[in-house]
XYZ file of C-alpha atoms in Angstrom:
338
model
C 6.258 -0.547 67.213
C 5.552 -4.185 67.958
C 1.829 -4.584 68.547
C 1.041 -8.032 67.103
C -0.244 -9.151 70.503
C -1.665 -5.831 71.633
C -5.118 -6.210 70.074
C -5.928 -9.816 71.117
C -4.507 -9.062 74.562
C -6.710 -5.979 74.876
C -9.781 -7.975 73.842
C -9.083 -10.657 76.461
C -8.545 -8.014 79.153
C -11.834 -6.291 78.285
C -13.785 -9.575 78.222
C -12.355 -10.563 81.614
C -13.089 -7.124 83.076
C -16.703 -7.200 81.845
C -17.326 -10.660 83.347
C -15.756 -9.730 86.696
C -17.614 -6.425 86.969
C -20.891 -8.131 86.064
C -20.356 -10.998 88.521
C -19.673 -8.541 91.379
C -22.669 -6.393 90.462
C -20.803 -3.233 89.470
C -22.374 -3.253 86.015
C -25.529 -4.793 84.585
C -24.264 -6.326 81.365
C -27.025 -7.372 78.993
C -25.789 -10.472 77.250
C -28.610 -10.110 74.762
C -26.696 -7.154 73.274
C -24.363 -9.698 71.674
C -27.181 -10.853 69.374
C -27.912 -7.282 68.290
C -24.290 -6.218 67.831
C -22.603 -9.357 66.512
C -21.571 -7.548 63.257
C -19.310 -5.380 65.436
C -16.989 -8.379 65.826
C -16.721 -8.578 62.037
C -15.804 -4.880 61.916
C -13.137 -5.324 64.616
C -11.659 -8.311 62.781
C -11.791 -6.492 59.435
C -10.057 -3.357 60.715
C -7.294 -5.447 62.251
C -6.796 -7.362 58.992
C -6.645 -4.166 56.936
C -4.007 -2.652 59.235
C -2.278 -5.911 60.121
C 1.107 -4.778 58.749
C 0.699 -1.098 59.501
C 2.824 -0.206 62.554
C 2.081 3.519 62.617
C 0.613 5.102 65.784
C -2.462 6.179 63.796
C -3.237 2.583 62.773
C -2.815 1.394 66.365
C -5.124 4.123 67.667
C -7.727 3.224 65.027
C -7.663 -0.466 65.934
C -7.917 0.270 69.666
C -10.659 2.838 69.038
C -12.851 0.366 67.159
C -12.492 -2.183 69.983
C -13.304 0.384 72.686
C -16.309 1.629 70.695
C -17.576 -1.910 70.183
C -17.290 -2.832 73.852
C -18.869 0.486 74.809
C -21.948 -0.343 72.742
C -22.074 -3.855 74.217
C -21.904 -2.475 77.770
C -24.230 0.500 77.529
C -26.501 -0.293 74.581
C -30.214 -0.737 75.347
C -32.040 -2.531 72.565
C -35.070 -3.968 74.356
C -35.924 -7.626 74.767
C -36.973 -8.337 71.212
C -34.746 -10.727 69.299
C -33.597 -9.196 65.985
C -32.169 -11.527 63.412
C -29.368 -10.174 61.232
C -31.211 -10.579 57.953
C -34.208 -12.240 56.478
C -34.512 -13.800 53.078
C -37.494 -15.342 51.423
C -38.579 -17.430 48.505
C -41.829 -16.087 47.084
C -44.259 -17.368 44.549
C -45.896 -14.595 42.580
C -49.323 -15.113 44.135
C -48.195 -16.246 47.599
C -49.519 -14.276 50.577
C -48.262 -15.418 53.971
C -50.478 -13.276 56.167
C -52.952 -15.471 58.023
C -56.321 -14.483 59.402
C -57.668 -15.867 62.678
C -59.451 -19.192 62.386
C -62.138 -20.723 64.609
C -60.611 -23.277 66.988
C -63.451 -25.700 66.273
C -62.878 -25.653 62.505
C -61.099 -28.911 61.634
C -61.485 -28.655 57.844
C -58.280 -28.740 55.821
C -57.508 -25.709 53.692
C -57.363 -26.191 49.931
C -53.693 -25.193 49.978
C -52.775 -27.941 52.456
C -50.736 -30.922 51.304
C -51.509 -33.937 53.496
C -49.790 -37.310 53.257
C -50.307 -40.382 55.423
C -47.408 -42.841 55.528
C -47.651 -46.589 56.018
C -46.584 -46.144 59.652
C -49.571 -43.881 60.306
C -47.676 -40.575 60.337
C -49.784 -37.731 58.968
C -47.573 -35.130 57.253
C -48.958 -31.690 56.447
C -47.527 -28.774 54.495
C -49.557 -25.586 54.582
C -49.333 -21.846 54.063
C -52.206 -21.188 56.452
C -51.347 -22.965 59.699
C -51.812 -26.415 61.146
C -54.131 -28.208 63.537
C -54.729 -31.618 65.094
C -58.159 -32.545 66.507
C -58.385 -33.422 70.178
C -59.722 -36.812 71.280
C -60.375 -37.900 74.846
C -57.811 -40.719 74.633
C -54.946 -38.206 74.289
C -53.430 -38.460 77.771
C -49.861 -37.432 76.904
C -48.766 -35.117 74.081
C -45.193 -34.682 72.864
C -44.503 -31.494 70.912
C -41.141 -31.392 69.098
C -40.173 -28.041 67.570
C -37.120 -27.548 65.369
C -35.840 -24.835 63.071
C -34.285 -21.408 63.549
C -34.877 -17.937 62.153
C -38.352 -17.920 63.703
C -40.300 -16.243 66.468
C -42.208 -18.879 68.475
C -45.141 -17.780 70.641
C -47.386 -19.841 72.938
C -49.886 -18.700 75.555
C -53.447 -19.622 74.592
C -55.522 -22.781 74.779
C -57.564 -24.447 72.042
C -60.345 -27.024 71.824
C -58.143 -28.930 69.408
C -55.067 -30.832 70.543
C -52.704 -28.495 68.714
C -53.057 -25.407 66.564
C -50.420 -23.248 64.873
C -50.850 -20.003 62.939
C -47.784 -19.262 60.844
C -46.192 -16.500 58.810
C -43.469 -17.537 56.384
C -40.995 -15.261 54.665
C -38.236 -17.779 54.097
C -38.313 -21.549 54.244
C -41.517 -23.456 54.853
C -43.064 -24.993 57.938
C -43.853 -28.692 58.014
C -46.004 -30.545 60.521
C -46.592 -34.243 61.190
C -48.438 -36.122 63.884
C -49.054 -39.691 64.964
C -50.237 -41.480 68.051
C -48.877 -44.434 69.978
C -51.815 -45.492 72.123
C -52.685 -42.599 74.431
C -49.471 -40.711 73.538
C -49.719 -38.236 70.647
C -46.466 -37.142 68.989
C -46.439 -33.798 67.161
C -43.447 -32.670 65.065
C -43.267 -29.045 63.902
C -40.243 -27.885 61.941
C -38.930 -25.364 59.494
C -38.272 -26.906 56.098
C -36.196 -25.231 53.387
C -38.381 -24.138 50.511
C -37.286 -24.629 46.934
C -38.429 -22.672 43.936
C -39.726 -19.139 43.593
C -37.369 -16.169 43.568
C -34.804 -15.156 46.152
C -35.403 -11.913 48.004
C -33.155 -10.254 50.566
C -34.942 -7.962 52.994
C -34.812 -6.552 56.502
C -37.386 -5.397 58.994
C -39.984 -6.796 61.346
C -42.485 -7.385 58.531
C -40.166 -9.974 56.964
C -39.767 -12.302 59.942
C -40.991 -15.862 60.329
C -43.381 -16.538 63.176
C -45.383 -19.430 64.565
C -48.074 -18.903 67.202
C -49.094 -22.099 68.983
C -52.210 -23.042 70.944
C -52.407 -26.232 73.014
C -55.184 -28.220 74.635
C -54.910 -27.974 78.450
C -56.118 -31.519 79.171
C -53.109 -33.752 78.266
C -49.772 -33.840 80.049
C -47.258 -32.113 77.763
C -43.644 -32.937 76.927
C -42.173 -30.065 74.884
C -38.804 -30.076 73.121
C -37.382 -27.076 71.236
C -34.192 -27.365 69.177
C -33.340 -24.240 67.228
C -30.659 -21.940 65.927
C -31.260 -18.167 65.938
C -34.683 -17.981 67.556
C -36.901 -15.838 69.727
C -39.234 -17.880 71.949
C -41.905 -16.605 74.324
C -43.953 -19.365 76.025
C -46.528 -18.766 78.768
C -47.154 -22.315 79.999
C -49.176 -21.481 83.113
C -52.371 -22.976 81.644
C -50.820 -26.355 80.793
C -49.602 -29.503 82.544
C -45.902 -29.556 81.725
C -43.952 -32.719 82.541
C -40.765 -31.954 80.591
C -39.469 -28.897 78.770
C -36.238 -29.041 76.759
C -34.724 -25.900 75.256
C -31.687 -26.160 72.996
C -30.405 -23.302 70.883
C -27.471 -21.292 69.668
C -27.984 -17.529 69.370
C -31.440 -17.644 70.932
C -33.708 -15.709 73.261
C -35.863 -17.965 75.477
C -38.577 -16.469 77.675
C -40.667 -19.074 79.560
C -43.277 -18.793 82.298
C -44.168 -22.031 84.093
C -47.283 -22.844 86.101
C -47.625 -25.155 89.081
C -45.459 -28.275 88.684
C -46.620 -31.819 88.198
C -45.278 -34.368 90.690
C -41.993 -33.609 88.953
C -41.499 -31.080 86.167
C -38.102 -31.299 84.468
C -36.626 -28.377 82.537
C -33.452 -28.907 80.482
C -31.680 -25.870 78.995
C -28.672 -26.211 76.696
C -27.359 -23.149 74.860
C -24.329 -21.683 73.157
C -24.833 -17.913 73.297
C -28.343 -17.179 74.509
C -30.539 -15.120 76.765
C -32.728 -17.349 78.965
C -35.413 -16.061 81.335
C -37.548 -18.580 83.269
C -40.338 -17.624 85.660
C -41.756 -20.038 88.251
C -44.610 -19.616 90.773
C -43.667 -18.019 94.082
C -44.748 -21.083 96.061
C -43.242 -23.715 93.744
C -40.387 -25.867 95.047
C -37.484 -25.665 92.617
C -33.890 -26.851 92.285
C -31.424 -25.439 89.744
C -28.241 -27.204 88.654
C -25.856 -25.296 86.420
C -22.831 -25.903 84.246
C -22.741 -22.507 82.645
C -19.131 -21.715 81.726
C -18.661 -17.962 81.379
C -22.391 -17.237 81.611
C -24.078 -14.644 83.776
C -26.680 -16.014 86.243
C -29.399 -14.472 88.382
C -31.509 -16.830 90.526
C -33.690 -14.544 92.634
C -35.147 -16.175 95.757
C -32.895 -19.265 95.648
C -30.426 -20.491 98.262
C -27.025 -21.594 97.013
C -26.247 -25.161 98.143
C -22.890 -25.609 96.420
C -21.033 -24.242 93.419
C -23.622 -25.424 90.914
C -26.826 -26.110 92.891
C -29.534 -23.694 94.052
C -32.833 -24.440 95.824
C -35.938 -22.665 97.018
C -36.775 -22.986 100.739
C -38.578 -26.249 101.558
C -37.532 -28.011 98.360
C -36.586 -31.325 100.008
C -39.962 -31.819 101.706
C -42.168 -30.577 98.852
C -44.527 -33.003 97.081
C -44.432 -31.334 93.659
C -41.135 -30.003 92.347
C -39.494 -28.259 89.401
C -35.969 -29.337 88.474
C -34.029 -27.041 86.135
C -30.727 -28.161 84.585
C -28.775 -25.467 82.762
C -25.804 -25.932 80.437
C -24.381 -23.049 78.446
C -21.318 -21.330 77.082
C -21.562 -17.538 77.103
C -25.202 -16.893 78.011
C -27.425 -14.921 80.334
C -29.535 -17.191 82.609
C -32.266 -15.798 84.838
C -34.768 -17.709 86.989
C -37.305 -15.585 88.885
C -40.311 -16.313 91.125
C -43.581 -14.530 90.421
């Protein structure tokens, strides 16, 4: 029985059927299931390799059965909104404890475990096991926060009397923070840095995840850029003045809630395979432009202007606006009004 093209053909047919059924509203496909069930693709590929030269009906049934089972889990699985990373690994020192207690926002003293370096160009670099902070000064009119590094849960919702504060938990790698100012513009760089030394430990479970919880000062105008790999991000930005927000990630889950726009608030989203949920105020004027490939989209309360442009009523005459540009491969994009 010739079935060399049966399996890839079946996969293409199923993918096309899922996209069509989802686009026409017959099913509610949760693209986030891909992040939870990505090992299923390895199993499908492995089974097909093992039985690549086996032409018996039993082998064919087994290969088809694994594909049908995998797509069944993708279609009907319900795993919640939490982003689960496939595995966590960590480098530990014998006496290293990554759990952090709450600290007073007004406490600007450096911890004894902090490593602080000031370069000739005025960049202050900090490595710490206990979080990071930058004092607020009245001349800070604009703040740029650049976040990079995957394998982390990023959270932001609260304010602080400082300019920036981050409480971190590290189970692999190490966070690094630097800041500098150019006149009234303060530039903050927060990233995950590979950690050398210690012993290597494979583990799974929620207690072995990296996390960074941010707090920002509400006074400056904020430009925020996030560039990550496998990441879960949950930002409530309703208390802050957001001028630009850039989200770039691979297998990521982005959940963002925006407040009232500045004169113009720009949001740029660029993803590979991601779940993106953006909430905007009910009365905010907003335009969405998309180039989303095979992605699923849901823009509740928007009027479609052309194939890739959507607007809220009254957008053209509004004084303050939100512009959202979306680029993605196979992702799930949702923009809702609250």
